């Protein structure tokens, strides 16, 4: 019997095959109102009761094949939400379908949605709505079987005020005046490829777009369209590289939407429409690996999906592996090695943050009673990558191992898989090398906390300059500071500058005099590349440079990417003298923050969920 510890829905007795959504976006009440119609297939005879996942939804009515059906909402679980039990007025047998229609309304505090005021947008004129369903937030937007083990197609009609545009994780299927209200437009979407609920996505805002390739457009408020088009100009080349590595791209369109700064992730692989943070707009394409990453999810994640969030590494580990293979093709093997080394450091940081004995540092953790948002870290990404890279070396190199990954994708396309299924396929595919595979310490890799049992030896060609310069700063005494020059960093690429700062962040804090000298020479305050700025500001606050505290808090609040915002708040919080200031600034911004970011930062700063702003 399969189970998903993060879902109440009955995935053993029936499966959703198709979802039809009809939604009205109400910016005044901050709710979505409408109906979700699910086509479900029974997996057993005498099937008549089903449970759907919901969270903070107001259920208005339920019908089955057009007949009214009775329903009850259970009690609310802290992160799983509220089970919705539906009793069909009839039985169906195994293999038969039933159409269940739920009329409902979302809550203004739906965790999947952020409602922005016009002031929070670039244009300042129109409100904006976006969703982020991964991992388990779709249930706060649509009543559904909110488990990645269930895949279905969808069709949607979304009504928005006529000055706004709606887009979804699907192919656009036209729009027309809302027959119920001439002040509104209905946008239609179709997603003919079966996909899990966490990939349903919706946005409404004053959006414009521009073509950047034969199957790609960038979307954003008009202020960013131009910048986004040039930053992401390599998209088609990346898609073609990915197709050579992994097989055909099955989703038709590949668009990119640049969201407002509060978007909590770097990127999100919503089918047909990757969501991206505006902090990727570095001006020099240096952060485009995030796009390579989201493109890669079109195979690993969206086609082959983790069965539950306990197997999340199958999504992210393989995607990082593919992302770096794209980097290898478009740049060089040395570049891949350099990025892999950076990833190992990110893994080390996550292991340090959770603690080396934390079960959440297992590659395959148990998520029984664990909120997936609390478990999120670099572990599934980088322990997953490290395992795949280790296997690559054992099995005969990148070409050989990439053929396995391609074959794994073909084997499990359109389905959801567990770690055991992956491992069994690995042993089947490499049946001539089973002796070598049997020497791998699988239990240590998968079910043991801390760093992996094997440390890969990556090529250091591109890292050497970063290592040398960081070591020079670490070892420098006060009197040595004159040995540093403005030109030290002139030959470093943005990637190398990021690596240089990461290396310094792994050591004890530099003396304040050192950091100030570094500013005098390198003027890192002037860097707008988000990855550079983030590390530099942490470095400054760690060395207790008081004037930089407000600058760090400004970055923490002006954008809301979790990867930056939470560590920046944490860093200031760790500086005893400014602990209260960190909490004060957080409370002042909390109401305008993304619900997931606000919740996670509250936990990091040990703020009560209910603590008020005091203003
Ligand atoms: N799917 C993730 C984002 C995500 C994971 C959202 C879990 C919610 C829950 C996305 O593909 C991702 O990994 N983004 C990274 C990009 C990076 C690893 C290149 C990010 O947001 O930084
Ligand atoms: Zn990812």
Short mmCIF file of C-alpha atoms in Angstrom, two decimals, residues 25-502:
data_model
loop_
_atom_site.label_atom_id
_atom_site.label_comp_id
_atom_site.label_asym_id
_atom_site.label_seq_id
_atom_site.Cartn_x
_atom_site.Cartn_y
_atom_site.Cartn_z
CA UNK A 25 -9.89 36.45 -9.27
CA UNK A 26 -11.32 38.93 -6.75
CA UNK A 27 -8.67 41.51 -5.79
CA UNK A 28 -11.04 43.34 -3.46
CA UNK A 29 -11.74 40.34 -1.24
CA UNK A 30 -8.38 38.69 -2.07
CA UNK A 31 -10.02 35.40 -2.93
CA UNK A 32 -10.36 33.01 -5.84
CA UNK A 33 -13.95 31.94 -6.25
CA UNK A 34 -15.33 29.31 -8.57
CA UNK A 35 -15.36 25.59 -9.14
CA UNK A 36 -12.97 22.69 -9.51
CA UNK A 37 -14.30 19.74 -11.45
CA UNK A 38 -12.29 16.55 -11.04
CA UNK A 39 -12.59 13.48 -13.21
CA UNK A 40 -11.67 10.57 -10.94
CA UNK A 41 -11.06 6.91 -11.71
CA UNK A 42 -12.01 4.35 -9.06
CA UNK A 43 -9.27 1.86 -8.13
CA UNK A 44 -11.67 -0.43 -6.23
CA UNK A 45 -15.19 -1.83 -6.50
CA UNK A 46 -18.09 -0.26 -4.58
CA UNK A 47 -16.22 3.01 -4.50
CA UNK A 48 -18.34 5.79 -2.99
CA UNK A 49 -16.28 7.86 -0.53
CA UNK A 50 -13.31 10.03 -1.34
CA UNK A 51 -11.16 12.47 0.56
CA UNK A 52 -9.59 15.57 -0.99
CA UNK A 53 -6.95 17.86 0.47
CA UNK A 54 -7.98 21.40 1.33
CA UNK A 55 -6.51 24.18 3.41
CA UNK A 56 -8.51 27.18 4.55
CA UNK A 57 -11.04 26.66 1.73
CA UNK A 58 -14.70 27.60 2.04
CA UNK A 59 -16.63 24.74 0.46
CA UNK A 60 -19.96 25.90 -0.95
CA UNK A 61 -21.33 22.72 -2.53
CA UNK A 62 -20.29 19.38 -4.02
CA UNK A 63 -21.88 17.34 -6.76
CA UNK A 64 -21.07 14.00 -8.38
CA UNK A 65 -22.12 13.39 -12.00
CA UNK A 66 -24.48 16.34 -11.55
CA UNK A 67 -26.18 14.99 -8.40
CA UNK A 68 -25.73 16.76 -5.09
CA UNK A 69 -23.21 14.97 -2.84
CA UNK A 70 -22.82 15.33 0.92
CA UNK A 71 -19.48 16.36 2.36
CA UNK A 72 -17.77 17.00 5.69
CA UNK A 73 -14.63 18.90 6.56
CA UNK A 74 -12.41 17.27 9.19
CA UNK A 75 -10.28 19.10 11.71
CA UNK A 76 -7.40 21.27 10.59
CA UNK A 77 -3.87 19.84 10.73
CA UNK A 78 -1.00 22.30 11.16
CA UNK A 79 0.50 21.77 7.71
CA UNK A 80 -1.61 19.11 6.01
CA UNK A 81 -4.72 21.28 6.12
CA UNK A 82 -8.28 19.97 6.36
CA UNK A 83 -9.50 16.72 4.79
CA UNK A 84 -12.69 17.10 2.74
CA UNK A 85 -14.69 13.87 2.79
CA UNK A 86 -17.18 13.46 -0.04
CA UNK A 87 -19.88 10.76 -0.15
CA UNK A 88 -21.11 9.99 -3.64
CA UNK A 89 -24.86 9.39 -3.88
CA UNK A 90 -24.00 6.13 -5.73
CA UNK A 91 -21.28 3.45 -5.99
CA UNK A 92 -18.96 2.97 -8.91
CA UNK A 93 -16.75 0.00 -9.73
CA UNK A 94 -13.06 -0.28 -10.33
CA UNK A 95 -12.04 1.40 -13.59
CA UNK A 96 -15.16 3.59 -13.81
CA UNK A 97 -14.98 7.38 -13.76
CA UNK A 98 -16.94 9.93 -11.76
CA UNK A 99 -17.05 13.69 -12.20
CA UNK A 100 -16.93 15.54 -8.90
CA UNK A 101 -17.58 19.28 -8.91
CA UNK A 102 -16.62 21.39 -5.89
CA UNK A 103 -17.85 24.99 -5.67
CA UNK A 104 -15.53 26.87 -3.32
CA UNK A 105 -13.71 30.01 -2.33
CA UNK A 106 -10.11 30.44 -1.15
CA UNK A 107 -9.08 32.34 2.00
CA UNK A 108 -7.25 35.70 1.84
CA UNK A 109 -4.51 33.95 3.81
CA UNK A 110 -4.18 30.99 1.42
CA UNK A 111 -0.56 29.81 1.77
CA UNK A 112 -0.21 29.22 -2.00
CA UNK A 113 -1.09 32.79 -2.89
CA UNK A 114 0.44 36.19 -2.46
CA UNK A 115 -1.79 39.18 -3.13
CA UNK A 116 0.20 42.34 -3.83
CA UNK A 117 -1.09 45.88 -3.60
CA UNK A 118 -0.32 48.21 -6.53
CA UNK A 119 2.40 49.83 -4.36
CA UNK A 120 4.16 46.47 -4.15
CA UNK A 121 4.47 46.22 -7.94
CA UNK A 122 6.91 47.90 -10.32
CA UNK A 123 4.17 49.78 -12.16
CA UNK A 124 2.45 50.89 -8.90
CA UNK A 125 -0.89 50.98 -10.70
CA UNK A 126 -2.43 47.51 -10.62
CA UNK A 127 -2.62 44.74 -8.04
CA UNK A 128 -0.86 41.43 -8.65
CA UNK A 129 -1.49 37.84 -7.67
CA UNK A 130 0.82 34.86 -7.92
CA UNK A 131 0.78 31.29 -6.66
CA UNK A 132 3.52 28.96 -5.42
CA UNK A 133 2.11 25.47 -4.87
CA UNK A 134 5.19 23.34 -4.33
CA UNK A 135 5.39 21.46 -2.09
CA UNK A 136 1.96 21.08 -0.41
CA UNK A 137 0.19 24.42 -0.91
CA UNK A 138 -1.98 23.63 -3.93
CA UNK A 139 -4.70 22.49 -1.49
CA UNK A 140 -5.09 26.10 -0.31
CA UNK A 141 -5.94 27.10 -3.89
CA UNK A 142 -7.76 24.05 -5.31
CA UNK A 143 -9.45 21.13 -3.49
CA UNK A 144 -7.49 18.18 -4.91
CA UNK A 145 -5.46 15.04 -4.36
CA UNK A 146 -2.45 17.10 -3.36
CA UNK A 147 0.17 14.39 -3.70
CA UNK A 148 2.97 14.24 -6.29
CA UNK A 149 2.08 10.58 -6.82
CA UNK A 150 -1.10 11.62 -8.68
CA UNK A 151 -0.90 13.02 -12.23
CA UNK A 152 -3.62 14.56 -14.35
CA UNK A 153 -4.25 16.97 -17.19
CA UNK A 154 -6.05 20.26 -16.65
CA UNK A 155 -8.09 22.96 -18.36
CA UNK A 156 -8.76 26.34 -16.79
CA UNK A 157 -10.76 29.49 -17.32
CA UNK A 158 -9.73 32.47 -15.23
CA UNK A 159 -11.65 35.73 -15.05
CA UNK A 160 -9.62 38.87 -14.19
CA UNK A 161 -10.24 42.66 -14.31
CA UNK A 162 -9.84 43.74 -17.94
CA UNK A 163 -6.60 45.72 -17.39
CA UNK A 164 -4.87 42.58 -16.17
CA UNK A 165 -3.54 39.46 -17.85
CA UNK A 166 -3.72 35.93 -16.44
CA UNK A 167 -1.11 33.24 -17.17
CA UNK A 168 -0.87 29.65 -15.94
CA UNK A 169 1.42 26.61 -16.08
CA UNK A 170 -0.16 25.50 -19.34
CA UNK A 171 -0.56 26.41 -23.01
CA UNK A 172 -2.56 29.60 -23.59
CA UNK A 173 -5.89 28.84 -25.25
CA UNK A 174 -7.32 32.28 -26.01
CA UNK A 175 -9.32 34.86 -24.07
CA UNK A 176 -12.58 36.77 -24.38
CA UNK A 177 -14.79 39.21 -22.52
CA UNK A 178 -16.31 37.64 -19.41
CA UNK A 179 -19.94 36.97 -20.41
CA UNK A 180 -20.98 37.70 -16.80
CA UNK A 181 -19.13 41.02 -16.49
CA UNK A 182 -17.98 43.24 -19.36
CA UNK A 183 -15.33 44.79 -17.08
CA UNK A 184 -13.51 41.46 -16.98
CA UNK A 185 -11.71 39.08 -19.34
CA UNK A 186 -11.67 35.29 -19.18
CA UNK A 187 -8.33 33.66 -20.04
CA UNK A 188 -8.29 29.99 -21.02
CA UNK A 189 -5.50 27.43 -20.61
CA UNK A 190 -4.94 23.79 -21.43
CA UNK A 191 -2.39 21.38 -20.06
CA UNK A 192 -2.62 18.16 -22.08
CA UNK A 193 0.34 16.50 -20.35
CA UNK A 194 -0.53 14.74 -17.06
CA UNK A 195 1.21 16.46 -14.16
CA UNK A 196 1.10 16.59 -10.35
CA UNK A 197 -0.97 19.21 -8.47
CA UNK A 198 2.11 21.07 -7.19
CA UNK A 199 2.76 22.25 -10.76
CA UNK A 200 -0.56 24.09 -11.07
CA UNK A 201 0.27 27.79 -11.11
CA UNK A 202 -1.63 31.00 -11.67
CA UNK A 203 -0.68 34.65 -12.03
CA UNK A 204 -2.71 37.78 -12.63
CA UNK A 205 -1.14 41.19 -13.10
CA UNK A 206 -0.34 43.95 -15.57
CA UNK A 207 1.81 41.62 -17.63
CA UNK A 208 3.49 42.10 -20.95
CA UNK A 209 5.61 39.69 -22.94
CA UNK A 210 8.21 39.45 -25.63
CA UNK A 211 9.37 36.60 -27.82
CA UNK A 212 12.87 35.28 -27.04
CA UNK A 213 12.88 32.09 -29.08
CA UNK A 214 10.80 29.84 -31.35
CA UNK A 215 8.93 28.37 -28.36
CA UNK A 216 9.68 30.97 -25.71
CA UNK A 217 8.51 34.33 -24.44
CA UNK A 218 9.43 36.28 -21.32
CA UNK A 219 6.58 37.70 -19.25
CA UNK A 220 6.74 40.41 -16.59
CA UNK A 221 5.49 43.86 -15.77
CA UNK A 222 6.54 46.08 -18.67
CA UNK A 223 9.37 47.64 -16.62
CA UNK A 224 11.35 44.36 -16.77
CA UNK A 225 10.49 42.83 -20.13
CA UNK A 226 13.50 44.25 -21.95
CA UNK A 227 16.01 43.37 -19.24
CA UNK A 228 14.53 39.89 -18.87
CA UNK A 229 14.66 39.25 -22.62
CA UNK A 230 18.39 39.95 -22.73
CA UNK A 231 19.21 38.15 -19.45
CA UNK A 232 17.46 34.99 -20.66
CA UNK A 233 18.49 35.14 -24.32
CA UNK A 234 20.25 31.75 -24.07
CA UNK A 235 16.96 29.96 -23.37
CA UNK A 236 16.53 28.22 -26.74
CA UNK A 237 20.17 27.11 -26.75
CA UNK A 238 19.68 25.64 -23.28
CA UNK A 239 16.49 23.87 -24.38
CA UNK A 240 18.26 22.33 -27.35
CA UNK A 241 21.20 21.29 -25.20
CA UNK A 242 18.82 19.70 -22.70
CA UNK A 243 16.95 17.87 -25.47
CA UNK A 244 20.22 16.37 -26.75
CA UNK A 245 21.00 15.16 -23.26
CA UNK A 246 17.58 14.06 -22.01
CA UNK A 247 15.24 13.51 -24.97
CA UNK A 248 12.41 15.52 -26.55
CA UNK A 249 10.79 18.46 -24.75
CA UNK A 250 7.14 17.41 -24.43
CA UNK A 251 5.52 20.55 -23.00
CA UNK A 252 5.28 22.58 -26.22
CA UNK A 253 5.89 26.12 -24.99
CA UNK A 254 8.72 27.16 -22.64
CA UNK A 255 8.08 30.67 -21.30
CA UNK A 256 9.66 32.49 -18.36
CA UNK A 257 7.74 34.78 -16.02
CA UNK A 258 9.75 37.27 -13.96
CA UNK A 259 7.82 37.85 -10.75
CA UNK A 260 7.79 40.72 -8.28
CA UNK A 261 10.71 40.71 -5.79
CA UNK A 262 8.79 38.89 -3.05
CA UNK A 263 8.75 35.62 -5.03
CA UNK A 264 10.23 33.19 -2.47
CA UNK A 265 12.37 31.02 -4.78
CA UNK A 266 15.04 31.53 -7.39
CA UNK A 267 12.97 29.67 -9.89
CA UNK A 268 9.99 27.35 -10.04
CA UNK A 269 9.57 24.80 -12.81
CA UNK A 270 5.87 25.40 -13.57
CA UNK A 271 5.20 23.57 -16.86
CA UNK A 272 5.24 25.78 -19.98
CA UNK A 273 6.00 28.78 -17.74
CA UNK A 274 9.03 28.85 -15.44
CA UNK A 275 8.64 31.35 -12.61
CA UNK A 276 11.79 33.37 -11.86
CA UNK A 277 12.83 35.85 -9.21
CA UNK A 278 13.87 39.30 -10.49
CA UNK A 279 17.11 38.82 -8.50
CA UNK A 280 18.32 36.77 -11.49
CA UNK A 281 18.53 39.97 -13.55
CA UNK A 282 22.26 40.44 -13.00
CA UNK A 283 22.87 42.12 -16.34
CA UNK A 284 25.51 39.61 -17.46
CA UNK A 285 23.59 36.28 -17.66
CA UNK A 286 25.78 35.01 -14.83
CA UNK A 287 22.79 33.63 -12.88
CA UNK A 288 21.28 31.83 -15.87
CA UNK A 289 22.09 28.44 -14.37
CA UNK A 290 18.78 28.85 -12.53
CA UNK A 291 17.05 28.82 -15.94
CA UNK A 292 19.11 25.77 -16.97
CA UNK A 293 17.92 24.20 -13.72
CA UNK A 294 14.23 24.95 -14.29
CA UNK A 295 14.50 23.80 -17.92
CA UNK A 296 16.00 20.54 -16.65
CA UNK A 297 12.96 19.97 -14.45
CA UNK A 298 10.96 19.56 -17.68
CA UNK A 299 12.41 16.02 -17.58
CA UNK A 300 13.41 15.36 -13.99
CA UNK A 301 10.52 16.47 -11.80
CA UNK A 302 7.80 17.30 -14.28
CA UNK A 303 7.99 14.15 -16.45
CA UNK A 304 9.54 11.84 -13.85
CA UNK A 305 8.24 12.97 -10.48
CA UNK A 306 9.09 12.10 -6.89
CA UNK A 307 6.33 9.87 -5.49
CA UNK A 308 6.29 11.72 -2.16
CA UNK A 309 8.35 14.62 -0.78
CA UNK A 310 10.54 12.06 1.01
CA UNK A 311 11.96 11.28 -2.44
CA UNK A 312 12.46 14.96 -3.31
CA UNK A 313 16.14 14.29 -4.09
CA UNK A 314 15.02 12.38 -7.20
CA UNK A 315 13.59 15.68 -8.47
CA UNK A 316 16.31 18.05 -7.34
CA UNK A 317 19.44 15.85 -7.40
CA UNK A 318 18.84 14.77 -11.00
CA UNK A 319 17.90 18.30 -11.97
CA UNK A 320 21.12 19.74 -10.56
CA UNK A 321 22.97 16.96 -12.37
CA UNK A 322 21.29 17.88 -15.67
CA UNK A 323 21.71 21.62 -15.01
CA UNK A 324 25.46 21.07 -14.63
CA UNK A 325 25.56 18.88 -17.74
CA UNK A 326 24.04 21.82 -19.64
CA UNK A 327 26.79 24.01 -18.10
CA UNK A 328 29.33 21.43 -19.26
CA UNK A 329 28.03 21.54 -22.86
CA UNK A 330 27.64 25.31 -23.08
CA UNK A 331 30.73 26.25 -21.06
CA UNK A 332 33.22 23.52 -20.16
CA UNK A 333 33.92 20.49 -18.00
CA UNK A 334 36.06 22.72 -15.77
CA UNK A 335 33.06 24.98 -15.24
CA UNK A 336 30.94 21.97 -14.20
CA UNK A 337 33.62 20.91 -11.74
CA UNK A 338 33.78 24.43 -10.34
CA UNK A 339 29.99 24.56 -9.83
CA UNK A 340 30.03 21.09 -8.28
CA UNK A 341 32.59 22.26 -5.77
CA UNK A 342 30.41 25.25 -4.88
CA UNK A 343 27.51 22.82 -4.40
CA UNK A 344 29.54 20.72 -1.97
CA UNK A 345 30.06 23.86 0.09
CA UNK A 346 26.30 24.60 0.05
CA UNK A 347 25.75 21.06 1.32
CA UNK A 348 28.27 21.62 4.10
CA UNK A 349 26.38 24.81 5.08
CA UNK A 350 23.04 22.99 5.23
CA UNK A 351 24.55 20.17 7.31
CA UNK A 352 26.01 22.79 9.66
CA UNK A 353 22.67 24.63 9.92
CA UNK A 354 20.59 21.51 10.69
CA UNK A 355 23.38 19.86 12.68
CA UNK A 356 25.30 16.77 11.44
CA UNK A 357 22.98 14.37 13.28
CA UNK A 358 19.72 15.88 12.06
CA UNK A 359 17.54 13.34 10.22
CA UNK A 360 16.67 16.16 7.82
CA UNK A 361 20.22 15.85 6.43
CA UNK A 362 19.42 12.32 5.20
CA UNK A 363 19.19 12.10 1.42
CA UNK A 364 15.90 10.25 1.96
CA UNK A 365 14.40 11.66 5.16
CA UNK A 366 11.25 10.47 6.90
CA UNK A 367 8.66 13.23 6.60
CA UNK A 368 6.17 11.66 8.98
CA UNK A 369 4.88 14.72 10.88
CA UNK A 370 7.40 17.02 9.18
CA UNK A 371 6.32 20.09 7.23
CA UNK A 372 8.12 19.92 3.84
CA UNK A 373 8.80 23.66 4.05
CA UNK A 374 10.76 23.08 7.27
CA UNK A 375 12.73 20.25 5.65
CA UNK A 376 13.74 22.34 2.62
CA UNK A 377 17.51 22.81 2.22
CA UNK A 378 20.43 22.17 -0.13
CA UNK A 379 20.63 18.54 1.06
CA UNK A 380 18.39 16.91 -1.59
CA UNK A 381 20.07 19.07 -4.25
CA UNK A 382 23.70 18.64 -3.35
CA UNK A 383 23.81 15.28 -1.56
CA UNK A 384 21.74 14.07 -4.50
CA UNK A 385 24.17 15.58 -7.00
CA UNK A 386 27.17 14.22 -5.08
CA UNK A 387 25.70 10.69 -5.19
CA UNK A 388 25.03 10.93 -8.93
CA UNK A 389 28.51 12.31 -9.55
CA UNK A 390 30.03 9.52 -7.47
CA UNK A 391 28.10 6.95 -9.52
CA UNK A 392 29.15 8.73 -12.72
CA UNK A 393 32.80 8.19 -11.77
CA UNK A 394 32.20 4.54 -10.83
CA UNK A 395 30.18 3.73 -13.96
CA UNK A 396 32.53 5.24 -16.55
CA UNK A 397 32.19 9.02 -16.80
CA UNK A 398 29.70 11.72 -17.79
CA UNK A 399 28.70 10.34 -21.21
CA UNK A 400 28.02 6.86 -19.86
CA UNK A 401 26.11 8.08 -16.84
CA UNK A 402 24.09 10.64 -18.79
CA UNK A 403 22.88 7.79 -21.01
CA UNK A 404 21.59 6.09 -17.86
CA UNK A 405 19.79 9.26 -16.75
CA UNK A 406 18.23 9.59 -20.20
CA UNK A 407 17.11 5.99 -20.08
CA UNK A 408 15.71 6.44 -16.55
CA UNK A 409 13.70 9.42 -17.83
CA UNK A 410 12.34 7.42 -20.75
CA UNK A 411 11.49 4.50 -18.46
CA UNK A 412 9.58 6.52 -15.87
CA UNK A 413 8.21 9.42 -17.98
CA UNK A 414 4.64 10.40 -17.00
CA UNK A 415 4.89 8.56 -13.69
CA UNK A 416 6.00 9.15 -10.10
CA UNK A 417 8.85 7.15 -8.58
CA UNK A 418 10.44 6.17 -5.28
CA UNK A 419 14.13 5.92 -4.46
CA UNK A 420 13.88 2.11 -4.55
CA UNK A 421 12.46 2.17 -8.07
CA UNK A 422 15.31 4.44 -9.14
CA UNK A 423 17.90 2.19 -7.51
CA UNK A 424 16.44 -0.98 -9.00
CA UNK A 425 16.55 0.60 -12.42
CA UNK A 426 20.17 1.65 -11.86
CA UNK A 427 21.09 -1.97 -11.07
CA UNK A 428 19.15 -3.23 -14.09
CA UNK A 429 20.71 -0.71 -16.47
CA UNK A 430 24.26 -1.35 -15.24
CA UNK A 431 23.76 -5.10 -14.91
CA UNK A 432 27.39 -5.73 -15.97
CA UNK A 433 28.69 -3.49 -13.19
CA UNK A 434 26.64 -4.77 -10.27
CA UNK A 435 29.82 -5.74 -8.41
CA UNK A 436 30.91 -2.13 -8.34
CA UNK A 437 27.42 -0.89 -7.41
CA UNK A 438 27.31 -3.36 -4.53
CA UNK A 439 30.38 -1.71 -3.03
CA UNK A 440 28.54 1.62 -2.66
CA UNK A 441 27.53 2.27 0.95
CA UNK A 442 23.87 2.87 0.08
CA UNK A 443 22.74 3.07 3.66
CA UNK A 444 25.28 5.80 4.42
CA UNK A 445 24.35 7.78 1.33
CA UNK A 446 20.59 7.56 1.74
CA UNK A 447 19.58 6.96 5.33
CA UNK A 448 22.42 8.41 7.41
CA UNK A 449 22.63 12.07 8.45
CA UNK A 450 25.60 14.38 7.82
CA UNK A 451 28.05 14.69 4.94
CA UNK A 452 28.21 11.84 2.37
CA UNK A 453 30.54 8.88 2.93
CA UNK A 454 32.66 9.81 -0.11
CA UNK A 455 34.07 13.24 -0.92
CA UNK A 456 34.51 13.75 -4.67
CA UNK A 457 37.79 15.25 -5.89
CA UNK A 458 36.74 18.08 -8.17
CA UNK A 459 39.08 19.85 -10.58
CA UNK A 460 40.17 23.14 -8.99
CA UNK A 461 41.36 25.06 -12.07
CA UNK A 462 38.67 27.76 -11.84
CA UNK A 463 38.58 27.69 -8.04
CA UNK A 464 42.32 28.14 -7.47
CA UNK A 465 42.26 31.93 -7.83
CA UNK A 466 39.33 32.14 -5.38
CA UNK A 467 41.02 29.84 -2.89
CA UNK A 468 44.32 31.74 -3.09
CA UNK A 469 42.75 35.17 -2.60
CA UNK A 470 40.48 34.03 0.25
CA UNK A 471 43.43 32.36 2.00
CA UNK A 472 45.44 35.55 1.67
CA UNK A 473 42.66 37.51 3.43
CA UNK A 474 42.20 34.86 6.11
CA UNK A 475 45.90 34.75 6.95
CA UNK A 476 46.54 38.51 6.68
CA UNK A 477 47.63 40.38 9.80
CA UNK A 478 46.78 44.06 10.24
CA UNK A 479 50.16 45.08 8.79
CA UNK A 480 49.64 42.89 5.71
CA UNK A 481 46.55 44.77 4.52
CA UNK A 482 48.59 47.04 2.27
CA UNK A 483 49.48 43.99 0.22
CA UNK A 484 45.96 43.91 -1.23
CA UNK A 485 45.09 45.80 -4.39
CA UNK A 486 42.03 46.98 -6.24
CA UNK A 487 43.10 44.75 -9.10
CA UNK A 488 42.98 41.52 -7.00
CA UNK A 489 39.45 40.82 -8.21
CA UNK A 490 39.66 42.33 -11.69
CA UNK A 491 40.34 39.00 -13.35
CA UNK A 492 37.71 37.10 -11.37
CA UNK A 493 34.39 36.31 -13.08
CA UNK A 494 31.12 36.89 -11.15
CA UNK A 495 31.06 33.12 -10.53
CA UNK A 496 34.54 33.31 -9.01
CA UNK A 497 33.70 36.36 -6.92
CA UNK A 498 30.73 34.46 -5.49
CA UNK A 499 33.01 31.52 -4.74
CA UNK A 500 35.63 33.79 -3.12
CA UNK A 501 32.98 35.24 -0.76
CA UNK A 502 31.53 31.77 -0.04
#
